């Protein structure tokens, strides 16, 4: 096994730029990596939910990991999502990502199927054993429809199956119990808690989270880096001010009429429209079958970028 | 496009027999196909939920479809599940299944992601266009976490995207509205409604369903065939009596303690244990990370088979 | 304790007519009772969900029970809902209804609070003990947000706490298990299962339900009586035809734009508009804060009544 | 209308002490009020979820409000929950609480019924108009099964229907959007946001909440007061340390085996057992049908109090 990478800091869940006909746009992805590294990202997270991982074929996923690893060029570690329904399929994704040079793997509990805590624990243990790479558990009940039980996470922290947690559950009360329990067992130094809540990163850092994975950080990575730096330095009012500003900026994800497309289409579409407007990626296309963002919504995204000081008004 | 196959009758969602080390046991699968055809199955459904499709790698899925098509030998059509998260991935599964000789494809709405009705409709249209094979929509909210909107189903029945619906929603009220609407539009003759509710097949057939896809039918296919025959002949009391008997038999899915494994592990494990006890398959192993059925539960399954007259007491 | 009344047949969950300023309109309620008795109702169910029970003060609820008992005049039994959050409050409602002459009480599990099966069982036992009246359990997870566990229902059928179940869960698979279990224990003759699914009464009766409680039966009681009579006589195709016709009629509950009011406002508002159009009640007002049905929706309800042959076209 | 009371600070949601036979124990309630005022409470909240409001008859609720008002004796304002299913019933509760001297009312959205945002807004407007008392909206989706839409809250803050929000949703992301929007509209000074999350009060205060309503504050009011004071003074590390300590203490709510009683029975039972052990109330009885805390769980509660320094070890 490689020496463990324990992720902390601001880690953008990279959007996956696509060409108008749905291919991975590797040139744009290279530019996106430079954009977030310029903004202070401490690592890259490829193939997360925001990266439309579940809309990409296995071949496309390999292209994304290969490109992210190339683009990172060893400057920062690359975390790779290995999102698939169950263990046998996740093991394939894990081998592929490891073979392409990913530094850390990120896996959810099984989905589509129901799962028992003992089965979920076994799942993570097998993924960890398959490649020897550090493994983050990805808790995202809105997609997976189960919540990772804190007792399972503690067990898998204790036995070193997991190097950390990406918590996209929005359930800060349960996270609090976990953070306190990790500390009581002396595990908080080797187990990394990353919040996936882009609007309450300040709060999560206050209570003990180690890092932030925020989709909006594709658009404004420097702000999340500032937020994290303020928090680390104990400058909480400044962290809050930065987060409040980002909360306003994040309303760009509502630029589209929710009666006309899914929330994913609206949010990822808006991030990509922003990146196109900022000149980072060539095309704002999202994957099939997501509805495209209409032109008036793109204009709305532009106004939010102007308001947020990211584009000249 | 091939001439449309409109599925009706009893169609077992085939279990996928595995070897103790998790490989697809094609010999056992051949025997299972003979078992259900002896029992009167009018078609085969490979790679459904009961077939542990989401636990199989793409290579294993191909093996299952290839084997089912070989075993069917043209005697009955083969329906193949193409269960994956979103359109680009389902299109791959669809091409593979079509290339291996499947007669009908069965697809769910996108999952893991949220989806808008217009996106869901687009999804089915693309899958249908990809191969030209007849396409069944698979409505299974307990897994996919959205329900297929009746308005979308009607639209896709009208424009011939879909040849039918496998309804595993358990929502008979909504199905009633759909069935009445199909009839009012004259679509009921070309759109096939299959119920996936193994305990209320009689009720679904009464209100207008055309066929039954019941996991328990792996174990006792002849009973579901009798039930369907009674229903078709209007012998409703006899259909009910058969369904009541099957309801008692189905309690074998509760042979395991629900505190120790997932519902899928208990149910699929029990079907496979029954098939092993009946001498149809060699091994009751289920896929990773499902917990195995303990020996005392296997004995409980044996008792239910004896009670049900499927094994000598 | 009085001799047990075991409810069967068609039992309308009476709408509660209101005056324009929100008082209970007892004259209209008297006429509604005549309307459903003319239509063949075998009993009356006052203060159910369709009767806006949770929108009425305790004083108004007493008025409703008193009026229903008077209007029934001993011709049919009166079932009274005692819907409130928990045991101490339901006991008050139960004493009041019993004192006013109700023949049977209908209670849900505790709501607003979470509840354990043992607590739910204790709840029903205390309600039963309080008045000695026959007690029906009302299973309506869409409102109460828990489902009555079949094991609890069986236990309470066995020990005579419950005389039956009103099943508004829409979960026919679970109901099937219950019906088969009741029969195996010889309890089906003294425990009455009433379906609350107004679109699948035929299916529920086929599999063993004893009666039908259908909100739409306020509007067209004769049709539900015919449906029940056909079912009892084993004329299943005729029962299905009647139910299909009622399924079309039931689309009047969608006369209002779902973007503008709650489903309850639309459905109860439509039933009341239909009753006003049929001359049964004086005013279609619903309780606060339900939005009123707009005039164009009332016209739509009129068209559905004409189509359904209940009003001259 | 009275001059508006805008609640801030630490406000305990008072437990309702009961006698062994289920009557309100007013003497113990008086002592509980002294306990929390000694601990620095800035107001009292009677008849909340933790106060078992939905388990109390209207007469018992009046006793609770009357006692709380007497015990407060004008030293701090008394907030009174008016929890009932819909507007007509909540109006009755509101008149009663106002008549007994409550200073602020706290109401949820309608429950048991479904509700449209326009209906929910109308509901709050009518409650506000009925008594003229300041009104807090109580957002508790785990009980009410809808979430108060931020747009409705903003509208009702703008038109002065609401003086604030008690947020027990656990959804800090949505709260963040609301807090930022209130500030942008200049409403944050007159609209008070109270968090009901007893484990993340520090986080909620950091992002802009004005006060804390924490059930655990019945047991250790001084700690929540310290937490709030630290937060107000910008001593965030100290606030976090206090909250971490309270997080450990809060595990007393898990002293009972979750397989044997509801979460409410376990949590409220544990708070009451703690108060009995601390000598504040006479009896730890909870309302019907909640299961009582067994003796071994009471001993576990005692150990947690000792660990927490609230009882000598």
Tab-separated table of N, CA and C in Angstrom, chain D residues 114-162:
chain	number	residue	atom	x	y	z
D	114	UNK	N	-52.188	17.123	3.719
D	114	UNK	CA	-51.155	17.747	2.891
D	114	UNK	C	-51.456	19.241	2.815
D	115	UNK	N	-50.484	20.046	2.436
D	115	UNK	CA	-50.719	21.492	2.438
D	115	UNK	C	-49.901	22.154	1.339
D	116	UNK	N	-50.500	23.133	0.717
D	116	UNK	CA	-49.858	23.902	-0.346
D	116	UNK	C	-49.231	25.150	0.292
D	117	UNK	N	-48.120	25.647	-0.256
D	117	UNK	CA	-47.498	26.831	0.362
D	117	UNK	C	-48.476	27.994	0.575
D	118	UNK	N	-49.380	28.203	-0.354
D	118	UNK	CA	-50.338	29.299	-0.175
D	118	UNK	C	-51.276	29.014	0.990
D	119	UNK	N	-51.607	27.745	1.182
D	119	UNK	CA	-52.454	27.376	2.321
D	119	UNK	C	-51.679	27.528	3.631
D	120	UNK	N	-50.427	27.143	3.618
D	120	UNK	CA	-49.592	27.288	4.814
D	120	UNK	C	-49.453	28.769	5.191
D	121	UNK	N	-49.235	29.610	4.211
D	121	UNK	CA	-49.117	31.046	4.486
D	121	UNK	C	-50.422	31.587	5.080
D	122	UNK	N	-51.538	31.184	4.480
D	122	UNK	CA	-52.847	31.616	4.981
D	122	UNK	C	-53.031	31.159	6.431
D	123	UNK	N	-52.625	29.946	6.703
D	123	UNK	CA	-52.704	29.377	8.054
D	123	UNK	C	-51.998	30.283	9.061
D	124	UNK	N	-50.753	30.645	8.795
D	124	UNK	CA	-50.015	31.490	9.745
D	124	UNK	C	-50.662	32.873	9.860
D	125	UNK	N	-51.120	33.402	8.742
D	125	UNK	CA	-51.749	34.733	8.804
D	125	UNK	C	-52.982	34.732	9.696
D	126	UNK	N	-53.776	33.666	9.603
D	126	UNK	CA	-54.979	33.606	10.431
D	126	UNK	C	-54.634	33.441	11.915
D	127	UNK	N	-53.612	32.650	12.190
D	127	UNK	CA	-53.230	32.468	13.595
D	127	UNK	C	-52.724	33.789	14.165
D	128	UNK	N	-51.909	34.463	13.382
D	128	UNK	CA	-51.393	35.764	13.821
D	128	UNK	C	-52.541	36.756	14.069
D	129	UNK	N	-53.503	36.773	13.158
D	129	UNK	CA	-54.598	37.750	13.258
D	129	UNK	C	-55.499	37.457	14.460
D	130	UNK	N	-55.589	36.184	14.821
D	130	UNK	CA	-56.555	35.776	15.850
D	130	UNK	C	-56.289	36.432	17.194
D	131	UNK	N	-55.019	36.510	17.573
D	131	UNK	CA	-54.708	36.973	18.928
D	131	UNK	C	-53.848	38.224	18.933
D	132	UNK	N	-53.222	38.522	17.817
D	132	UNK	CA	-52.314	39.656	17.825
D	132	UNK	C	-50.997	39.384	18.522
D	133	UNK	N	-50.839	38.199	19.079
D	133	UNK	CA	-49.552	37.889	19.724
D	133	UNK	C	-48.472	37.656	18.678
D	134	UNK	N	-47.217	37.936	19.047
D	134	UNK	CA	-46.110	37.588	18.158
D	134	UNK	C	-46.158	36.095	17.866
D	135	UNK	N	-45.821	35.735	16.640
D	135	UNK	CA	-45.948	34.343	16.200
D	135	UNK	C	-44.627	33.838	15.636
D	136	UNK	N	-44.212	32.688	16.139
D	136	UNK	CA	-43.044	31.991	15.592
D	136	UNK	C	-43.530	30.812	14.755
D	137	UNK	N	-42.942	30.637	13.575
D	137	UNK	CA	-43.194	29.425	12.808
D	137	UNK	C	-42.260	28.337	13.302
D	138	UNK	N	-42.789	27.126	13.374
D	138	UNK	CA	-42.066	25.981	13.932
D	138	UNK	C	-41.876	24.994	12.780
D	139	UNK	N	-40.640	24.903	12.302
D	139	UNK	CA	-40.354	24.047	11.142
D	139	UNK	C	-39.778	22.721	11.620
D	140	UNK	N	-40.569	21.683	11.591
D	140	UNK	CA	-40.160	20.393	12.145
D	140	UNK	C	-40.657	19.274	11.222
D	141	UNK	N	-39.990	19.148	10.066
D	141	UNK	CA	-40.457	18.193	9.051
D	141	UNK	C	-40.506	16.750	9.537
D	142	UNK	N	-39.690	16.391	10.544
D	142	UNK	CA	-39.719	15.011	11.018
D	142	UNK	C	-41.066	14.680	11.642
D	143	UNK	N	-41.817	15.679	12.061
D	143	UNK	CA	-43.122	15.462	12.683
D	143	UNK	C	-44.259	15.856	11.748
D	144	UNK	N	-44.082	16.955	11.058
D	144	UNK	CA	-45.150	17.554	10.262
D	144	UNK	C	-45.122	17.006	8.830
D	145	UNK	N	-43.959	16.518	8.427
D	145	UNK	CA	-43.782	15.866	7.125
D	145	UNK	C	-43.906	16.804	5.929
D	146	UNK	N	-43.826	18.098	6.184
D	146	UNK	CA	-43.511	19.049	5.115
D	146	UNK	C	-42.468	19.996	5.681
D	147	UNK	N	-41.743	20.631	4.790
D	147	UNK	CA	-40.760	21.637	5.222
D	147	UNK	C	-41.326	23.004	4.886
D	148	UNK	N	-41.188	23.946	5.788
D	148	UNK	CA	-41.667	25.301	5.493
D	148	UNK	C	-40.818	25.879	4.369
D	149	UNK	N	-41.453	26.296	3.278
D	149	UNK	CA	-40.678	26.844	2.153
D	149	UNK	C	-40.072	28.199	2.532
D	150	UNK	N	-38.775	28.394	2.277
D	150	UNK	CA	-38.136	29.675	2.603
D	150	UNK	C	-38.881	30.862	1.992
D	151	UNK	N	-39.434	30.691	0.794
D	151	UNK	CA	-40.155	31.812	0.174
D	151	UNK	C	-41.355	32.223	1.012
D	152	UNK	N	-42.033	31.247	1.598
D	152	UNK	CA	-43.176	31.561	2.466
D	152	UNK	C	-42.689	32.279	3.721
D	153	UNK	N	-41.601	31.795	4.301
D	153	UNK	CA	-41.080	32.430	5.514
D	153	UNK	C	-40.677	33.880	5.240
D	154	UNK	N	-40.049	34.120	4.105
D	154	UNK	CA	-39.638	35.484	3.771
D	154	UNK	C	-40.849	36.402	3.610
D	155	UNK	N	-41.852	35.886	2.926
D	155	UNK	CA	-43.089	36.655	2.717
D	155	UNK	C	-43.734	37.003	4.061
D	156	UNK	N	-43.743	36.036	4.984
D	156	UNK	CA	-44.393	36.248	6.276
D	156	UNK	C	-43.514	37.042	7.241
D	157	UNK	N	-42.222	37.083	6.960
D	157	UNK	CA	-41.349	37.979	7.729
D	157	UNK	C	-41.578	39.417	7.245
D	158	UNK	N	-41.627	39.555	5.945
D	158	UNK	CA	-41.813	40.870	5.308
D	158	UNK	C	-43.117	41.535	5.779
D	159	UNK	N	-44.207	40.777	5.779
D	159	UNK	CA	-45.512	41.386	6.129
D	159	UNK	C	-45.795	41.327	7.628
D	160	UNK	N	-44.796	40.970	8.403
D	160	UNK	CA	-44.873	40.963	9.880
D	160	UNK	C	-45.871	39.951	10.444
D	161	UNK	N	-46.222	38.937	9.666
D	161	UNK	CA	-47.015	37.843	10.235
D	161	UNK	C	-46.191	37.102	11.276
D	162	UNK	N	-44.939	36.876	10.942
D	162	UNK	CA	-44.061	36.105	11.815
D	162	UNK	C	-43.007	36.990	12.458
